Amino acid sequence: MKKTFLLTILFLGFTMSSDAQMNILFIESDDQSNQALGAYGNPAMITPNIDKLAKEGSSFTAAYNMGCWSPAVCIPSRTMLIYGKYLWESQEINKQNAPKSLPEKLHDSGYYTFMTGKWHAMGKNVKEIFDETGSIQPGQLKTYNSPAGHITDITASEAVSFVKTYNNDKPFFAYVAFNAPHVPRQTKQKYYDLYPADNIKLPASFSDKMPLNKNVKYQYAPDPLRIKTMQW
């Protein structure tokens, strides 16, 4: 079938008539601030592909997460996304009471659904709500390096392979969820080389030996923070 795409990095909701269905490729990155993208005003960031998407598509520059019930927003934000529920409703979702999810609704509307990458949401198991899954990663990785390669490369390769080999009269919904750039922030040397530590400019509010906030449960850096740590 002819492959026409709706590419999105923020899904808010839509209705789709049966005679106008298109393929949907949903790409998601984890813990990536808009300040870490060249498209949104940071010239130090080398993100040509995302910049191109922002330039040729639509950008939602005033979309905010409603909050969270945990130290991190991973589970709350993904649960709200997958089930279309407000924050306080999402917190109550479990395997027994989970409402029909986004991929299940798309399946009911004639879509074939696929997912690869990070799964970190309340409710049902990922294999229960998608027609097909690739390599599924947990919420927190100890390392991005695996015998099969870097996790980011694996997720990307599986997504590309799915799109290129898809042969079905049904339109598809492909949910591609990258763990990166969430910690432990490991990548290939060629990407580190793009950002020499001495060239990294820190915010004016940062000072050397800055103490961490003791009220934050999860800390991913030594206390106190040092300039070299932040630049690296």
Short mmCIF file of C-alpha atoms in Angstrom, two decimals:
data_model
loop_
_atom_site.label_atom_id
_atom_site.label_comp_id
_atom_site.label_asym_id
_atom_site.label_seq_id
_atom_site.Cartn_x
_atom_site.Cartn_y
_atom_site.Cartn_z
CA MET A 1 0.00 0.00 0.00
CA LYS A 2 1.07 3.61 -0.52
CA LYS A 3 2.78 4.93 2.59
CA THR A 4 1.50 8.33 3.70
CA PHE A 5 2.65 9.45 7.12
CA LEU A 6 1.42 11.54 9.97
CA LEU A 7 4.58 12.14 12.00
CA THR A 8 4.10 13.48 15.50
CA ILE A 9 6.11 13.99 18.66
CA LEU A 10 3.20 15.24 20.77
CA PHE A 11 -0.18 13.54 20.47
CA LEU A 12 -3.12 15.48 21.85
CA GLY A 13 -6.05 13.64 20.34
CA PHE A 14 -7.77 13.28 16.99
CA THR A 15 -10.66 11.76 15.12
CA MET A 16 -10.07 9.88 11.89
CA SER A 17 -12.72 8.90 9.38
CA SER A 18 -12.48 5.45 7.82
CA ASP A 19 -11.97 6.86 4.32
CA ALA A 20 -9.05 9.13 5.24
CA GLN A 21 -6.79 6.94 7.35
CA MET A 22 -3.07 7.49 7.12
CA ASN A 23 -0.08 5.82 8.70
CA ILE A 24 0.99 7.33 12.04
CA LEU A 25 4.62 7.34 13.16
CA PHE A 26 4.92 8.58 16.75
CA ILE A 27 8.51 9.32 17.87
CA GLU A 28 9.18 9.99 21.54
CA SER A 29 12.40 10.87 23.37
CA ASP A 30 12.84 10.76 27.13
CA ASP A 31 13.98 13.65 29.35
CA GLN A 32 14.78 15.84 26.35
CA SER A 33 14.27 19.52 27.10
CA ASN A 34 13.30 21.93 24.34
CA GLN A 35 16.45 23.79 25.39
CA ALA A 36 18.44 20.82 24.08
CA LEU A 37 17.29 21.39 20.49
CA GLY A 38 18.67 23.72 17.87
CA ALA A 39 15.16 24.40 16.54
CA TYR A 40 14.18 26.20 19.74
CA GLY A 41 16.99 28.68 19.97
CA ASN A 42 20.07 26.83 21.24
CA PRO A 43 22.73 27.11 18.51
CA ALA A 44 25.09 24.81 20.43
CA MET A 45 22.76 21.85 19.88
CA ILE A 46 23.33 19.80 16.73
CA THR A 47 19.92 18.26 16.06
CA PRO A 48 19.38 18.59 12.28
CA ASN A 49 16.64 15.98 11.88
CA ILE A 50 14.45 17.26 14.71
CA ASP A 51 15.10 20.82 13.54
CA LYS A 52 13.84 19.84 10.09
CA LEU A 53 10.67 18.34 11.56
CA ALA A 54 10.06 21.51 13.56
CA LYS A 55 10.62 23.69 10.49
CA GLU A 56 8.43 21.70 8.11
CA GLY A 57 5.72 20.76 10.61
CA SER A 58 3.90 22.25 13.58
CA SER A 59 5.43 22.94 16.99
CA PHE A 60 3.48 23.06 20.23
CA THR A 61 5.46 25.61 22.23
CA ALA A 62 3.05 25.98 25.14
CA ALA A 63 2.26 22.35 26.02
CA TYR A 64 2.97 21.41 29.62
CA ASN A 65 2.89 18.28 31.72
CA MET A 66 0.17 18.49 34.38
CA GLY A 67 2.48 17.25 37.12
CA CYS A 68 3.23 13.89 38.70
CA TRP A 69 2.70 11.69 41.73
CA SER A 70 6.27 10.38 41.71
CA PRO A 71 9.75 11.93 41.79
CA ALA A 72 9.88 11.71 37.97
CA VAL A 73 7.30 12.55 35.31
CA CYS A 74 8.02 9.44 33.17
CA ILE A 75 5.17 7.21 34.35
CA PRO A 76 2.54 9.98 34.83
CA SER A 77 3.15 11.59 31.43
CA ARG A 78 3.19 8.30 29.53
CA THR A 79 0.10 7.01 31.34
CA MET A 80 -1.81 10.20 30.51
CA LEU A 81 -0.68 9.89 26.90
CA ILE A 82 -1.56 6.22 26.44
CA TYR A 83 -4.96 6.35 28.18
CA GLY A 84 -6.04 9.93 27.54
CA LYS A 85 -6.77 10.62 31.20
CA TYR A 86 -6.04 13.57 33.45
CA LEU A 87 -3.29 13.29 36.04
CA TRP A 88 -5.50 12.46 39.01
CA GLU A 89 -7.35 9.79 37.00
CA SER A 90 -4.15 8.28 35.61
CA GLN A 91 -2.76 7.68 39.07
CA GLU A 92 -5.57 5.20 39.78
CA ILE A 93 -5.04 3.09 36.65
CA ASN A 94 -3.89 -0.51 37.15
CA LYS A 95 -4.02 -3.78 35.19
CA GLN A 96 -7.55 -4.52 36.38
CA ASN A 97 -9.26 -1.17 35.74
CA ALA A 98 -7.25 0.16 32.79
CA PRO A 99 -9.51 1.84 30.22
CA LYS A 100 -9.11 1.20 26.51
CA SER A 101 -5.75 2.62 25.43
CA LEU A 102 -4.75 4.70 22.42
CA PRO A 103 -3.30 1.74 20.46
CA GLU A 104 -6.36 -0.39 21.27
CA LYS A 105 -8.70 2.33 20.02
CA LEU A 106 -6.65 2.69 16.86
CA HIS A 107 -6.75 -1.08 16.41
CA ASP A 108 -10.55 -0.95 16.68
CA SER A 109 -10.55 1.75 14.00
CA GLY A 110 -8.70 -0.46 11.54
CA TYR A 111 -5.06 0.20 12.42
CA TYR A 112 -2.24 -2.29 12.86
CA THR A 113 -0.24 -1.18 15.91
CA PHE A 114 3.48 -1.56 16.60
CA MET A 115 5.71 -0.44 19.44
CA THR A 116 9.46 -0.50 20.11
CA GLY A 117 11.55 1.12 22.84
CA LYS A 118 10.77 2.31 26.35
CA TRP A 119 7.53 1.28 28.04
CA HIS A 120 6.89 2.99 31.36
CA ALA A 121 3.16 3.43 31.94
CA MET A 122 0.53 2.23 34.37
CA GLY A 123 -2.12 -0.29 33.36
CA LYS A 124 -1.82 -3.21 30.98
CA ASN A 125 1.29 -4.93 29.74
CA VAL A 126 2.58 -3.47 26.49
CA LYS A 127 2.13 -6.77 24.64
CA GLU A 128 -1.56 -6.77 25.55
CA ILE A 129 -2.36 -3.47 23.84
CA PHE A 130 -0.19 -3.55 20.70
CA ASP A 131 -0.54 -5.96 17.78
CA GLU A 132 3.25 -6.27 17.49
CA THR A 133 6.21 -5.24 19.60
CA GLY A 134 9.94 -5.02 19.04
CA SER A 135 12.54 -4.81 21.82
CA ILE A 136 10.86 -3.34 24.89
CA GLN A 137 13.02 -1.48 27.41
CA PRO A 138 12.31 -0.75 31.10
CA GLY A 139 12.00 2.71 32.59
CA GLN A 140 15.57 2.85 33.92
CA LEU A 141 18.52 1.31 32.09
CA LYS A 142 21.78 0.43 33.81
CA THR A 143 23.57 0.85 30.49
CA TYR A 144 22.68 1.69 26.91
CA ASN A 145 25.26 -0.79 25.63
CA SER A 146 24.06 -4.32 24.96
CA PRO A 147 25.44 -7.36 23.09
CA ALA A 148 23.21 -6.37 20.15
CA GLY A 149 24.44 -2.78 20.15
CA HIS A 150 23.46 0.60 21.58
CA ILE A 151 19.82 0.64 22.71
CA THR A 152 19.10 3.80 20.70
CA ASP A 153 20.38 2.14 17.53
CA ILE A 154 18.30 -0.97 18.23
CA THR A 155 15.10 1.02 18.70
CA ALA A 156 15.76 3.06 15.56
CA SER A 157 16.65 0.01 13.46
CA GLU A 158 13.53 -1.86 14.51
CA ALA A 159 11.34 1.14 13.67
CA VAL A 160 12.97 1.59 10.25
CA SER A 161 12.67 -2.11 9.51
CA PHE A 162 8.99 -2.14 10.46
CA VAL A 163 8.18 0.82 8.19
CA LYS A 164 10.21 -0.44 5.24
CA THR A 165 8.87 -3.99 5.34
CA TYR A 166 5.27 -3.23 6.29
CA ASN A 167 2.94 -4.88 3.80
CA ASN A 168 -0.65 -4.69 4.90
CA ASP A 169 -3.78 -3.03 3.61
CA LYS A 170 -4.39 -1.63 7.07
CA PRO A 171 -2.80 1.71 8.01
CA PHE A 172 -0.27 1.43 10.83
CA PHE A 173 0.39 3.19 14.11
CA ALA A 174 4.07 2.88 15.08
CA TYR A 175 4.99 4.07 18.58
CA VAL A 176 8.78 4.53 18.72
CA ALA A 177 9.88 5.44 22.25
CA PHE A 178 13.57 6.16 22.78
CA ASN A 179 15.05 5.88 26.28
CA ALA A 180 17.65 8.51 25.42
CA PRO A 181 18.70 11.06 26.47
CA HIS A 182 17.61 9.80 29.91
CA VAL A 183 20.47 8.77 32.19
CA PRO A 184 22.93 6.99 32.12
CA ARG A 185 23.62 9.14 29.01
CA GLN A 186 25.94 6.82 27.16
CA THR A 187 26.61 7.19 23.46
CA LYS A 188 29.26 6.67 20.82
CA GLN A 189 32.43 8.73 20.96
CA LYS A 190 31.62 10.53 17.70
CA TYR A 191 28.64 12.17 19.42
CA TYR A 192 30.68 13.21 22.44
CA ASP A 193 33.16 14.75 20.02
CA LEU A 194 30.43 17.09 18.72
CA TYR A 195 30.37 18.78 22.12
CA PRO A 196 33.85 19.49 23.53
CA ALA A 197 33.41 19.98 27.29
CA ASP A 198 35.34 23.25 27.37
CA ASN A 199 32.92 24.73 24.82
CA ILE A 200 29.80 23.98 26.85
CA LYS A 201 28.32 27.18 28.26
CA LEU A 202 26.53 26.78 31.58
CA PRO A 203 23.55 28.88 32.73
CA ALA A 204 24.42 32.14 34.44
CA SER A 205 22.65 30.87 37.57
CA PHE A 206 25.11 27.99 37.96
CA SER A 207 28.09 28.26 40.26
CA ASP A 208 30.83 25.78 41.11
CA LYS A 209 30.22 23.50 44.11
CA MET A 210 26.46 24.10 43.95
CA PRO A 211 24.67 21.81 46.46
CA LEU A 212 21.91 19.50 45.24
CA ASN A 213 18.36 19.89 46.47
CA LYS A 214 18.05 17.48 49.41
CA ASN A 215 14.27 17.23 48.87
CA VAL A 216 14.70 15.49 45.50
CA LYS A 217 14.66 11.71 45.96
CA TYR A 218 16.55 10.72 42.80
CA GLN A 219 19.91 12.35 42.18
CA TYR A 220 22.06 11.51 39.18
CA ALA A 221 25.11 13.63 39.94
CA PRO A 222 27.58 13.96 42.82
CA ASP A 223 26.88 16.51 45.53
CA PRO A 224 27.94 19.27 45.21
CA LEU A 225 27.81 19.89 41.47
CA ARG A 226 31.06 20.92 39.85
CA ILE A 227 31.59 22.88 36.64
CA LYS A 228 33.45 20.02 34.96
CA THR A 229 30.64 17.59 35.84
CA MET A 230 28.04 19.85 34.29
CA GLN A 231 30.06 20.52 31.16
CA TRP A 232 30.67 16.81 30.60
#
